[in-house]
mmCIF file of N, CA and C in Angstrom:
data_model
loop_
_atom_site.group_PDB
_atom_site.id
_atom_site.type_symbol
_atom_site.label_atom_id
_atom_site.label_comp_id
_atom_site.label_asym_id
_atom_site.label_seq_id
_atom_site.Cartn_x
_atom_site.Cartn_y
_atom_site.Cartn_z
ATOM 1 N N MET A 904 -39.081 81.240 -111.284
ATOM 2 C CA MET A 904 -38.703 81.785 -110.009
ATOM 3 C C MET A 904 -37.245 82.220 -110.113
ATOM 4 N N ALA A 905 -36.955 83.336 -109.493
ATOM 5 C CA ALA A 905 -35.581 83.829 -109.418
ATOM 6 C C ALA A 905 -35.227 84.033 -107.961
ATOM 7 N N VAL A 906 -34.025 83.677 -107.590
ATOM 8 C CA VAL A 906 -33.554 83.847 -106.226
ATOM 9 C C VAL A 906 -32.383 84.815 -106.263
ATOM 10 N N PHE A 907 -32.487 85.865 -105.464
ATOM 11 C CA PHE A 907 -31.440 86.867 -105.383
ATOM 12 C C PHE A 907 -30.917 86.934 -103.966
ATOM 13 N N GLY A 908 -29.627 87.041 -103.813
ATOM 14 C CA GLY A 908 -29.031 87.258 -102.506
ATOM 15 C C GLY A 908 -29.118 88.725 -102.139
ATOM 16 N N PRO A 909 -28.906 89.049 -100.882
ATOM 17 C CA PRO A 909 -28.999 90.445 -100.439
ATOM 18 C C PRO A 909 -28.058 91.378 -101.188
ATOM 19 N N ALA A 910 -26.861 90.914 -101.495
ATOM 20 C CA ALA A 910 -25.901 91.767 -102.192
ATOM 21 C C ALA A 910 -26.408 92.146 -103.586
ATOM 22 N N ALA A 911 -27.119 91.234 -104.232
ATOM 23 C CA ALA A 911 -27.668 91.532 -105.559
ATOM 24 C C ALA A 911 -28.721 92.633 -105.481
ATOM 25 N N LEU A 912 -29.550 92.597 -104.447
ATOM 26 C CA LEU A 912 -30.569 93.638 -104.298
ATOM 27 C C LEU A 912 -29.939 94.984 -103.942
ATOM 28 N N ASP A 913 -28.938 94.977 -103.055
ATOM 29 C CA ASP A 913 -28.245 96.224 -102.735
ATOM 30 C C ASP A 913 -27.628 96.825 -103.988
ATOM 31 N N THR A 914 -27.011 95.995 -104.812
ATOM 32 C CA THR A 914 -26.405 96.461 -106.057
ATOM 33 C C THR A 914 -27.469 97.005 -107.003
ATOM 34 N N THR A 915 -28.602 96.343 -107.070
ATOM 35 C CA THR A 915 -29.702 96.813 -107.918
ATOM 36 C C THR A 915 -30.167 98.195 -107.499
ATOM 37 N N PHE A 916 -30.344 98.407 -106.195
ATOM 38 C CA PHE A 916 -30.761 99.725 -105.696
ATOM 39 C C PHE A 916 -29.704 100.788 -106.002
ATOM 40 N N GLU A 917 -28.429 100.430 -105.877
ATOM 41 C CA GLU A 917 -27.352 101.380 -106.193
ATOM 42 C C GLU A 917 -27.369 101.756 -107.669
ATOM 43 N N GLU A 918 -27.591 100.781 -108.531
ATOM 44 C CA GLU A 918 -27.643 101.049 -109.968
ATOM 45 C C GLU A 918 -28.860 101.903 -110.328
ATOM 46 N N LEU A 919 -29.986 101.612 -109.692
ATOM 47 C CA LEU A 919 -31.182 102.435 -109.927
ATOM 48 C C LEU A 919 -30.945 103.879 -109.502
ATOM 49 N N GLU A 920 -30.279 104.048 -108.368
ATOM 50 C CA GLU A 920 -29.975 105.402 -107.895
ATOM 51 C C GLU A 920 -29.044 106.119 -108.871
ATOM 52 N N ALA A 921 -28.037 105.414 -109.374
ATOM 53 C CA ALA A 921 -27.117 106.017 -110.338
ATOM 54 C C ALA A 921 -27.845 106.423 -111.622
ATOM 55 N N GLU A 922 -28.810 105.604 -112.036
ATOM 56 C CA GLU A 922 -29.524 105.869 -113.289
ATOM 57 C C GLU A 922 -30.662 106.874 -113.123
ATOM 58 N N LEU A 923 -31.408 106.768 -112.013
ATOM 59 C CA LEU A 923 -32.634 107.551 -111.869
ATOM 60 C C LEU A 923 -32.554 108.693 -110.859
ATOM 61 N N GLY A 924 -31.509 108.715 -110.053
ATOM 62 C CA GLY A 924 -31.331 109.852 -109.157
ATOM 63 C C GLY A 924 -31.423 109.520 -107.686
ATOM 64 N N GLU A 925 -31.206 110.549 -106.882
ATOM 65 C CA GLU A 925 -31.095 110.426 -105.434
ATOM 66 C C GLU A 925 -32.391 110.045 -104.722
ATOM 67 N N GLY A 926 -33.512 110.071 -105.394
ATOM 68 C CA GLY A 926 -34.780 109.737 -104.766
ATOM 69 C C GLY A 926 -35.000 108.254 -104.514
ATOM 70 N N ILE A 927 -34.186 107.410 -105.100
ATOM 71 C CA ILE A 927 -34.377 105.962 -104.978
ATOM 72 C C ILE A 927 -34.262 105.470 -103.544
ATOM 73 N N PRO A 928 -33.232 105.837 -102.766
ATOM 74 C CA PRO A 928 -33.178 105.341 -101.384
ATOM 75 C C PRO A 928 -34.418 105.697 -100.562
ATOM 76 N N ASP A 929 -34.875 106.946 -100.650
ATOM 77 C CA ASP A 929 -36.072 107.336 -99.898
ATOM 78 C C ASP A 929 -37.302 106.569 -100.359
ATOM 79 N N THR A 930 -37.391 106.290 -101.653
ATOM 80 C CA THR A 930 -38.525 105.538 -102.187
ATOM 81 C C THR A 930 -38.523 104.107 -101.661
ATOM 82 N N VAL A 931 -37.354 103.469 -101.635
ATOM 83 C CA VAL A 931 -37.241 102.101 -101.134
ATOM 84 C C VAL A 931 -37.575 102.059 -99.640
ATOM 85 N N ILE A 932 -37.024 102.984 -98.868
ATOM 86 C CA ILE A 932 -37.275 103.037 -97.421
ATOM 87 C C ILE A 932 -38.755 103.250 -97.155
ATOM 88 N N GLU A 933 -39.355 104.188 -97.845
ATOM 89 C CA GLU A 933 -40.771 104.497 -97.633
ATOM 90 C C GLU A 933 -41.669 103.323 -98.002
ATOM 91 N N ALA A 934 -41.346 102.632 -99.090
ATOM 92 C CA ALA A 934 -42.132 101.458 -99.494
ATOM 93 C C ALA A 934 -42.061 100.380 -98.428
ATOM 94 N N GLN A 935 -40.883 100.148 -97.872
ATOM 95 C CA GLN A 935 -40.734 99.121 -96.842
ATOM 96 C C GLN A 935 -41.441 99.539 -95.554
ATOM 97 N N ARG A 936 -41.353 100.827 -95.207
ATOM 98 C CA ARG A 936 -42.050 101.341 -94.014
ATOM 99 C C ARG A 936 -43.553 101.090 -94.125
ATOM 100 N N LYS A 937 -44.114 101.418 -95.267
ATOM 101 C CA LYS A 937 -45.551 101.216 -95.477
ATOM 102 C C LYS A 937 -45.915 99.736 -95.466
ATOM 103 N N TYR A 938 -45.077 98.903 -96.081
ATOM 104 C CA TYR A 938 -45.337 97.470 -96.102
ATOM 105 C C TYR A 938 -45.375 96.908 -94.681
ATOM 106 N N VAL A 939 -44.417 97.286 -93.858
ATOM 107 C CA VAL A 939 -44.368 96.818 -92.469
ATOM 108 C C VAL A 939 -45.633 97.229 -91.735
ATOM 109 N N LYS A 940 -46.036 98.468 -91.902
ATOM 110 C CA LYS A 940 -47.220 98.946 -91.182
ATOM 111 C C LYS A 940 -48.496 98.246 -91.647
ATOM 112 N N ASP A 941 -48.536 97.836 -92.895
ATOM 113 C CA ASP A 941 -49.712 97.144 -93.425
ATOM 114 C C ASP A 941 -49.717 95.650 -93.117
ATOM 115 N N SER A 942 -48.543 95.067 -92.889
ATOM 116 C CA SER A 942 -48.481 93.615 -92.787
ATOM 117 C C SER A 942 -48.120 93.076 -91.400
ATOM 118 N N MET A 943 -47.740 93.956 -90.484
ATOM 119 C CA MET A 943 -47.342 93.485 -89.160
ATOM 120 C C MET A 943 -48.282 94.050 -88.096
ATOM 121 N N ARG A 944 -48.098 93.556 -86.887
ATOM 122 C CA ARG A 944 -48.923 93.997 -85.768
ATOM 123 C C ARG A 944 -48.078 94.833 -84.809
ATOM 124 N N GLY A 945 -48.714 95.719 -84.077
ATOM 125 C CA GLY A 945 -48.016 96.543 -83.101
ATOM 126 C C GLY A 945 -47.312 95.724 -82.038
ATOM 127 N N GLU A 946 -47.844 94.543 -81.740
ATOM 128 C CA GLU A 946 -47.225 93.679 -80.726
ATOM 129 C C GLU A 946 -45.833 93.238 -81.150
ATOM 130 N N ASP A 947 -45.594 93.197 -82.471
ATOM 131 C CA ASP A 947 -44.287 92.784 -82.960
ATOM 132 C C ASP A 947 -43.184 93.738 -82.492
ATOM 133 N N TYR A 948 -43.542 94.987 -82.234
ATOM 134 C CA TYR A 948 -42.564 95.979 -81.790
ATOM 135 C C TYR A 948 -42.045 95.670 -80.392
ATOM 136 N N HIS A 949 -42.879 95.136 -79.550
ATOM 137 C CA HIS A 949 -42.499 94.910 -78.158
ATOM 138 C C HIS A 949 -41.493 93.771 -77.997
ATOM 139 N N ASN A 950 -41.382 92.929 -78.982
ATOM 140 C CA ASN A 950 -40.382 91.860 -78.987
ATOM 141 C C ASN A 950 -39.324 92.128 -80.065
ATOM 142 N N LEU A 951 -39.163 93.382 -80.414
ATOM 143 C CA LEU A 951 -38.348 93.742 -81.573
ATOM 144 C C LEU A 951 -36.892 93.317 -81.439
ATOM 145 N N THR A 952 -36.288 93.500 -80.295
ATOM 146 C CA THR A 952 -34.867 93.169 -80.165
ATOM 147 C C THR A 952 -34.612 91.710 -80.477
ATOM 148 N N ALA A 953 -35.333 90.827 -79.823
ATOM 149 C CA ALA A 953 -35.132 89.388 -80.043
ATOM 150 C C ALA A 953 -35.523 88.992 -81.468
ATOM 151 N N ALA A 954 -36.633 89.515 -81.938
ATOM 152 C CA ALA A 954 -37.101 89.170 -83.284
ATOM 153 C C ALA A 954 -36.114 89.652 -84.340
ATOM 154 N N MET A 955 -35.595 90.860 -84.168
ATOM 155 C CA MET A 955 -34.665 91.403 -85.151
ATOM 156 C C MET A 955 -33.347 90.636 -85.130
ATOM 157 N N GLN A 956 -32.859 90.330 -83.953
ATOM 158 C CA GLN A 956 -31.605 89.591 -83.835
ATOM 159 C C GLN A 956 -31.713 88.228 -84.526
ATOM 160 N N THR A 957 -32.816 87.545 -84.302
ATOM 161 C CA THR A 957 -33.037 86.239 -84.919
ATOM 162 C C THR A 957 -33.191 86.364 -86.429
ATOM 163 N N ALA A 958 -34.002 87.316 -86.865
ATOM 164 C CA ALA A 958 -34.242 87.488 -88.298
ATOM 165 C C ALA A 958 -32.963 87.841 -89.045
ATOM 166 N N LEU A 959 -32.166 88.727 -88.486
ATOM 167 C CA LEU A 959 -30.909 89.106 -89.127
ATOM 168 C C LEU A 959 -29.966 87.910 -89.239
ATOM 169 N N ALA A 960 -29.854 87.163 -88.157
ATOM 170 C CA ALA A 960 -28.944 86.013 -88.147
ATOM 171 C C ALA A 960 -29.399 84.920 -89.107
ATOM 172 N N LEU A 961 -30.679 84.583 -89.078
ATOM 173 C CA LEU A 961 -31.177 83.513 -89.932
ATOM 174 C C LEU A 961 -31.051 83.841 -91.415
ATOM 175 N N ARG A 962 -31.193 85.110 -91.742
ATOM 176 C CA ARG A 962 -31.113 85.516 -93.147
ATOM 177 C C ARG A 962 -29.702 85.918 -93.561
ATOM 178 N N GLY A 963 -28.798 85.999 -92.601
ATOM 179 C CA GLY A 963 -27.424 86.364 -92.910
ATOM 180 C C GLY A 963 -27.286 87.782 -93.412
ATOM 181 N N ILE A 964 -28.085 88.709 -92.872
ATOM 182 C CA ILE A 964 -28.054 90.087 -93.368
ATOM 183 C C ILE A 964 -27.580 91.090 -92.325
ATOM 184 N N GLY A 965 -26.970 90.607 -91.241
ATOM 185 C CA GLY A 965 -26.401 91.533 -90.282
ATOM 186 C C GLY A 965 -26.390 90.990 -88.880
ATOM 187 N N ASN A 966 -25.663 91.717 -88.026
ATOM 188 C CA ASN A 966 -25.524 91.362 -86.629
ATOM 189 C C ASN A 966 -25.940 92.559 -85.777
ATOM 190 N N LEU A 967 -27.017 92.412 -85.038
ATOM 191 C CA LEU A 967 -27.522 93.489 -84.187
ATOM 192 C C LEU A 967 -26.572 93.679 -83.013
ATOM 193 N N VAL A 968 -25.942 94.860 -82.939
ATOM 194 C CA VAL A 968 -24.982 95.126 -81.865
ATOM 195 C C VAL A 968 -25.393 96.282 -80.969
ATOM 196 N N GLY A 969 -26.398 97.042 -81.362
ATOM 197 C CA GLY A 969 -26.854 98.159 -80.548
ATOM 198 C C GLY A 969 -28.337 98.377 -80.711
ATOM 199 N N PHE A 970 -29.027 98.585 -79.577
ATOM 200 C CA PHE A 970 -30.476 98.792 -79.618
ATOM 201 C C PHE A 970 -30.883 99.606 -78.397
ATOM 202 N N GLU A 971 -31.498 100.750 -78.629
ATOM 203 C CA GLU A 971 -32.088 101.568 -77.573
ATOM 204 C C GLU A 971 -33.433 102.062 -78.074
ATOM 205 N N ALA A 972 -34.433 102.025 -77.215
ATOM 206 C CA ALA A 972 -35.751 102.482 -77.646
ATOM 207 C C ALA A 972 -36.573 102.959 -76.460
ATOM 208 N N ASP A 973 -37.407 103.934 -76.716
ATOM 209 C CA ASP A 973 -38.464 104.333 -75.806
ATOM 210 C C ASP A 973 -39.625 104.799 -76.686
ATOM 211 N N ASP A 974 -40.608 105.460 -76.113
ATOM 212 C CA ASP A 974 -41.789 105.824 -76.911
ATOM 213 C C ASP A 974 -41.562 107.027 -77.827
ATOM 214 N N ARG A 975 -40.390 107.665 -77.768
ATOM 215 C CA ARG A 975 -40.104 108.829 -78.608
ATOM 216 C C ARG A 975 -38.912 108.628 -79.547
ATOM 217 N N HIS A 976 -38.182 107.524 -79.393
ATOM 218 C CA HIS A 976 -36.937 107.358 -80.148
ATOM 219 C C HIS A 976 -36.530 105.891 -80.216
ATOM 220 N N ILE A 977 -35.917 105.525 -81.320
ATOM 221 C CA ILE A 977 -35.285 104.212 -81.430
ATOM 222 C C ILE A 977 -33.947 104.404 -82.141
ATOM 223 N N SER A 978 -32.949 103.707 -81.645
ATOM 224 C CA SER A 978 -31.622 103.736 -82.242
ATOM 225 C C SER A 978 -31.141 102.298 -82.382
ATOM 226 N N VAL A 979 -30.742 101.920 -83.596
ATOM 227 C CA VAL A 979 -30.327 100.555 -83.889
ATOM 228 C C VAL A 979 -28.988 100.597 -84.629
ATOM 229 N N THR A 980 -28.080 99.703 -84.239
ATOM 230 C CA THR A 980 -26.799 99.555 -84.932
ATOM 231 C C THR A 980 -26.653 98.101 -85.355
ATOM 232 N N ILE A 981 -26.349 97.907 -86.643
ATOM 233 C CA ILE A 981 -26.211 96.573 -87.215
ATOM 234 C C ILE A 981 -24.864 96.493 -87.927
ATOM 235 N N GLU A 982 -24.050 95.525 -87.533
ATOM 236 C CA GLU A 982 -22.782 95.272 -88.218
ATOM 237 C C GLU A 982 -23.027 94.340 -89.402
ATOM 238 N N ASN A 983 -22.165 94.431 -90.402
ATOM 239 C CA ASN A 983 -22.250 93.583 -91.600
ATOM 240 C C ASN A 983 -23.636 93.655 -92.230
ATOM 241 N N ALA A 984 -24.164 94.846 -92.313
ATOM 242 C CA ALA A 984 -25.535 95.048 -92.774
ATOM 243 C C ALA A 984 -25.673 94.844 -94.279
ATOM 244 N N CYS A 985 -26.694 94.113 -94.655
ATOM 245 C CA CYS A 985 -27.130 93.980 -96.045
ATOM 246 C C CYS A 985 -28.564 94.486 -96.098
ATOM 247 N N LEU A 986 -29.017 94.809 -97.272
ATOM 248 C CA LEU A 986 -30.382 95.316 -97.452
ATOM 249 C C LEU A 986 -30.641 96.493 -96.515
ATOM 250 N N HIS A 987 -29.682 97.394 -96.447
ATOM 251 C CA HIS A 987 -29.756 98.489 -95.488
ATOM 252 C C HIS A 987 -30.949 99.411 -95.716
ATOM 253 N N LEU A 988 -31.337 99.634 -96.953
ATOM 254 C CA LEU A 988 -32.509 100.490 -97.195
ATOM 255 C C LEU A 988 -33.773 99.835 -96.645
ATOM 256 N N TRP A 989 -33.907 98.536 -96.856
ATOM 257 C CA TRP A 989 -35.056 97.818 -96.301
ATOM 258 C C TRP A 989 -35.046 97.873 -94.783
ATOM 259 N N MET A 990 -33.857 97.706 -94.187
ATOM 260 C CA MET A 990 -33.763 97.699 -92.727
ATOM 261 C C MET A 990 -34.197 99.038 -92.141
ATOM 262 N N VAL A 991 -33.820 100.134 -92.780
ATOM 263 C CA VAL A 991 -34.234 101.456 -92.307
ATOM 264 C C VAL A 991 -35.758 101.545 -92.327
ATOM 265 N N GLY A 992 -36.377 101.116 -93.416
ATOM 266 C CA GLY A 992 -37.840 101.139 -93.525
ATOM 267 C C GLY A 992 -38.517 100.236 -92.515
ATOM 268 N N ILE A 993 -37.944 99.053 -92.291
ATOM 269 C CA ILE A 993 -38.513 98.118 -91.318
ATOM 270 C C ILE A 993 -38.467 98.713 -89.919
ATOM 271 N N ILE A 994 -37.333 99.276 -89.548
ATOM 272 C CA ILE A 994 -37.182 99.853 -88.209
ATOM 273 C C ILE A 994 -38.141 101.020 -88.017
ATOM 274 N N GLN A 995 -38.234 101.899 -88.999
ATOM 275 C CA GLN A 995 -39.136 103.039 -88.881
ATOM 276 C C GLN A 995 -40.591 102.578 -88.831
ATOM 277 N N GLY A 996 -40.962 101.638 -89.681
ATOM 278 C CA GLY A 996 -42.332 101.142 -89.700
ATOM 279 C C GLY A 996 -42.726 100.469 -88.400
ATOM 280 N N LEU A 997 -41.845 99.626 -87.859
ATOM 281 C CA LEU A 997 -42.149 98.962 -86.588
ATOM 282 C C LEU A 997 -42.232 99.956 -85.433
ATOM 283 N N PHE A 998 -41.357 100.966 -85.448
ATOM 284 C CA PHE A 998 -41.411 101.997 -84.411
ATOM 285 C C PHE A 998 -42.762 102.721 -84.456
ATOM 286 N N GLU A 999 -43.194 103.125 -85.636
ATOM 287 C CA GLU A 999 -44.483 103.820 -85.779
ATOM 288 C C GLU A 999 -45.633 102.918 -85.364
ATOM 289 N N LEU A 1000 -45.581 101.673 -85.779
ATOM 290 C CA LEU A 1000 -46.641 100.718 -85.470
ATOM 291 C C LEU A 1000 -46.716 100.445 -83.970
ATOM 292 N N GLY A 1001 -45.568 100.235 -83.351
ATOM 293 C CA GLY A 1001 -45.528 99.874 -81.947
ATOM 294 C C GLY A 1001 -45.814 101.009 -80.996
ATOM 295 N N THR A 1002 -45.469 102.234 -81.388
ATOM 296 C CA THR A 1002 -45.657 103.372 -80.483
ATOM 297 C C THR A 1002 -46.867 104.221 -80.826
ATOM 298 N N GLY A 1003 -47.414 104.046 -82.019
ATOM 299 C CA GLY A 1003 -48.543 104.874 -82.443
ATOM 300 C C GLY A 1003 -48.129 106.231 -82.967
ATOM 301 N N ASN A 1004 -46.836 106.509 -83.009
ATOM 302 C CA ASN A 1004 -46.338 107.777 -83.557
ATOM 303 C C ASN A 1004 -46.382 107.714 -85.079
ATOM 304 N N GLN A 1005 -47.065 108.658 -85.692
ATOM 305 C CA GLN A 1005 -47.204 108.643 -87.143
ATOM 306 C C GLN A 1005 -46.280 109.632 -87.843
ATOM 307 N N ASN A 1006 -45.873 110.674 -87.150
ATOM 308 C CA ASN A 1006 -45.007 111.692 -87.749
ATOM 309 C C ASN A 1006 -43.597 111.513 -87.213
ATOM 310 N N THR A 1007 -42.846 110.630 -87.836
ATOM 311 C CA THR A 1007 -41.493 110.360 -87.386
ATOM 312 C C THR A 1007 -40.487 110.855 -88.419
ATOM 313 N N THR A 1008 -39.275 111.058 -87.945
ATOM 314 C CA THR A 1008 -38.175 111.381 -88.841
ATOM 315 C C THR A 1008 -37.122 110.297 -88.682
ATOM 316 N N ARG A 1009 -36.375 110.079 -89.730
ATOM 317 C CA ARG A 1009 -35.343 109.049 -89.689
ATOM 318 C C ARG A 1009 -34.019 109.630 -90.149
ATOM 319 N N GLU A 1010 -32.979 109.122 -89.562
ATOM 320 C CA GLU A 1010 -31.617 109.404 -89.993
ATOM 321 C C GLU A 1010 -30.900 108.070 -90.028
ATOM 322 N N TRP A 1011 -30.089 107.862 -91.026
ATOM 323 C CA TRP A 1011 -29.354 106.608 -91.107
ATOM 324 C C TRP A 1011 -28.023 106.842 -91.785
ATOM 325 N N GLU A 1012 -27.089 105.955 -91.456
ATOM 326 C CA GLU A 1012 -25.770 106.031 -92.052
ATOM 327 C C GLU A 1012 -25.240 104.615 -92.216
ATOM 328 N N LEU A 1013 -24.648 104.360 -93.367
ATOM 329 C CA LEU A 1013 -23.986 103.086 -93.642
ATOM 330 C C LEU A 1013 -22.510 103.390 -93.820
ATOM 331 N N SER A 1014 -21.686 102.887 -92.913
ATOM 332 C CA SER A 1014 -20.251 103.160 -92.977
ATOM 333 C C SER A 1014 -19.595 102.324 -94.071
ATOM 334 N N SER A 1015 -18.360 102.649 -94.367
ATOM 335 C CA SER A 1015 -17.628 101.925 -95.412
ATOM 336 C C SER A 1015 -17.373 100.463 -95.035
ATOM 337 N N ASP A 1016 -17.434 100.151 -93.728
ATOM 338 C CA ASP A 1016 -17.271 98.761 -93.301
ATOM 339 C C ASP A 1016 -18.613 98.091 -92.966
ATOM 340 N N SER A 1017 -19.688 98.610 -93.584
ATOM 341 C CA SER A 1017 -21.035 98.020 -93.530
ATOM 342 C C SER A 1017 -21.667 98.009 -92.144
ATOM 343 N N VAL A 1018 -21.423 99.059 -91.362
ATOM 344 C CA VAL A 1018 -22.123 99.216 -90.091
ATOM 345 C C VAL A 1018 -23.256 100.212 -90.336
ATOM 346 N N LEU A 1019 -24.474 99.747 -90.134
ATOM 347 C CA LEU A 1019 -25.668 100.569 -90.339
ATOM 348 C C LEU A 1019 -26.135 101.120 -89.001
ATOM 349 N N THR A 1020 -26.308 102.432 -88.944
ATOM 350 C CA THR A 1020 -26.851 103.082 -87.761
ATOM 351 C C THR A 1020 -28.157 103.759 -88.169
ATOM 352 N N VAL A 1021 -29.241 103.458 -87.472
ATOM 353 C CA VAL A 1021 -30.547 104.013 -87.775
ATOM 354 C C VAL A 1021 -31.092 104.693 -86.526
ATOM 355 N N ASN A 1022 -31.562 105.931 -86.677
ATOM 356 C CA ASN A 1022 -32.224 106.663 -85.605
ATOM 357 C C ASN A 1022 -33.568 107.145 -86.111
ATOM 358 N N VAL A 1023 -34.615 106.823 -85.369
ATOM 359 C CA VAL A 1023 -35.966 107.287 -85.698
ATOM 360 C C VAL A 1023 -36.478 108.048 -84.484
ATOM 361 N N ASN A 1024 -37.017 109.251 -84.742
ATOM 362 C CA ASN A 1024 -37.544 110.098 -83.673
ATOM 363 C C ASN A 1024 -38.981 110.468 -83.950
ATOM 364 N N ALA A 1025 -39.758 110.534 -82.882
ATOM 365 C CA ALA A 1025 -41.153 110.956 -83.002
ATOM 366 C C ALA A 1025 -41.223 112.467 -82.862
#
């Protein structure tokens, strides 16, 4: 068994991107989006704010500071974000699962001070 902290995985993804090209972030996000849709329930979306806040805190991978959502859009801001590629995929997957929207677009940005902003639109 091997145990990796979030920073080790972020570094691994960065190294893969440097070696294999710009497609790595989209591949990681898409894999996580599909995993969420296959392994979670739509009901999980309706409690997303509380569930995400708890999950981030317990795992030490960020602090949820902004959340807006309706049936056509979700916007999330996380301070001190780790595993940012996974978080983008999780947010997009839960949005699709919870709203039934299958054709979504995502935009995300990770600032130099580790603030992750994710926007998903239907």
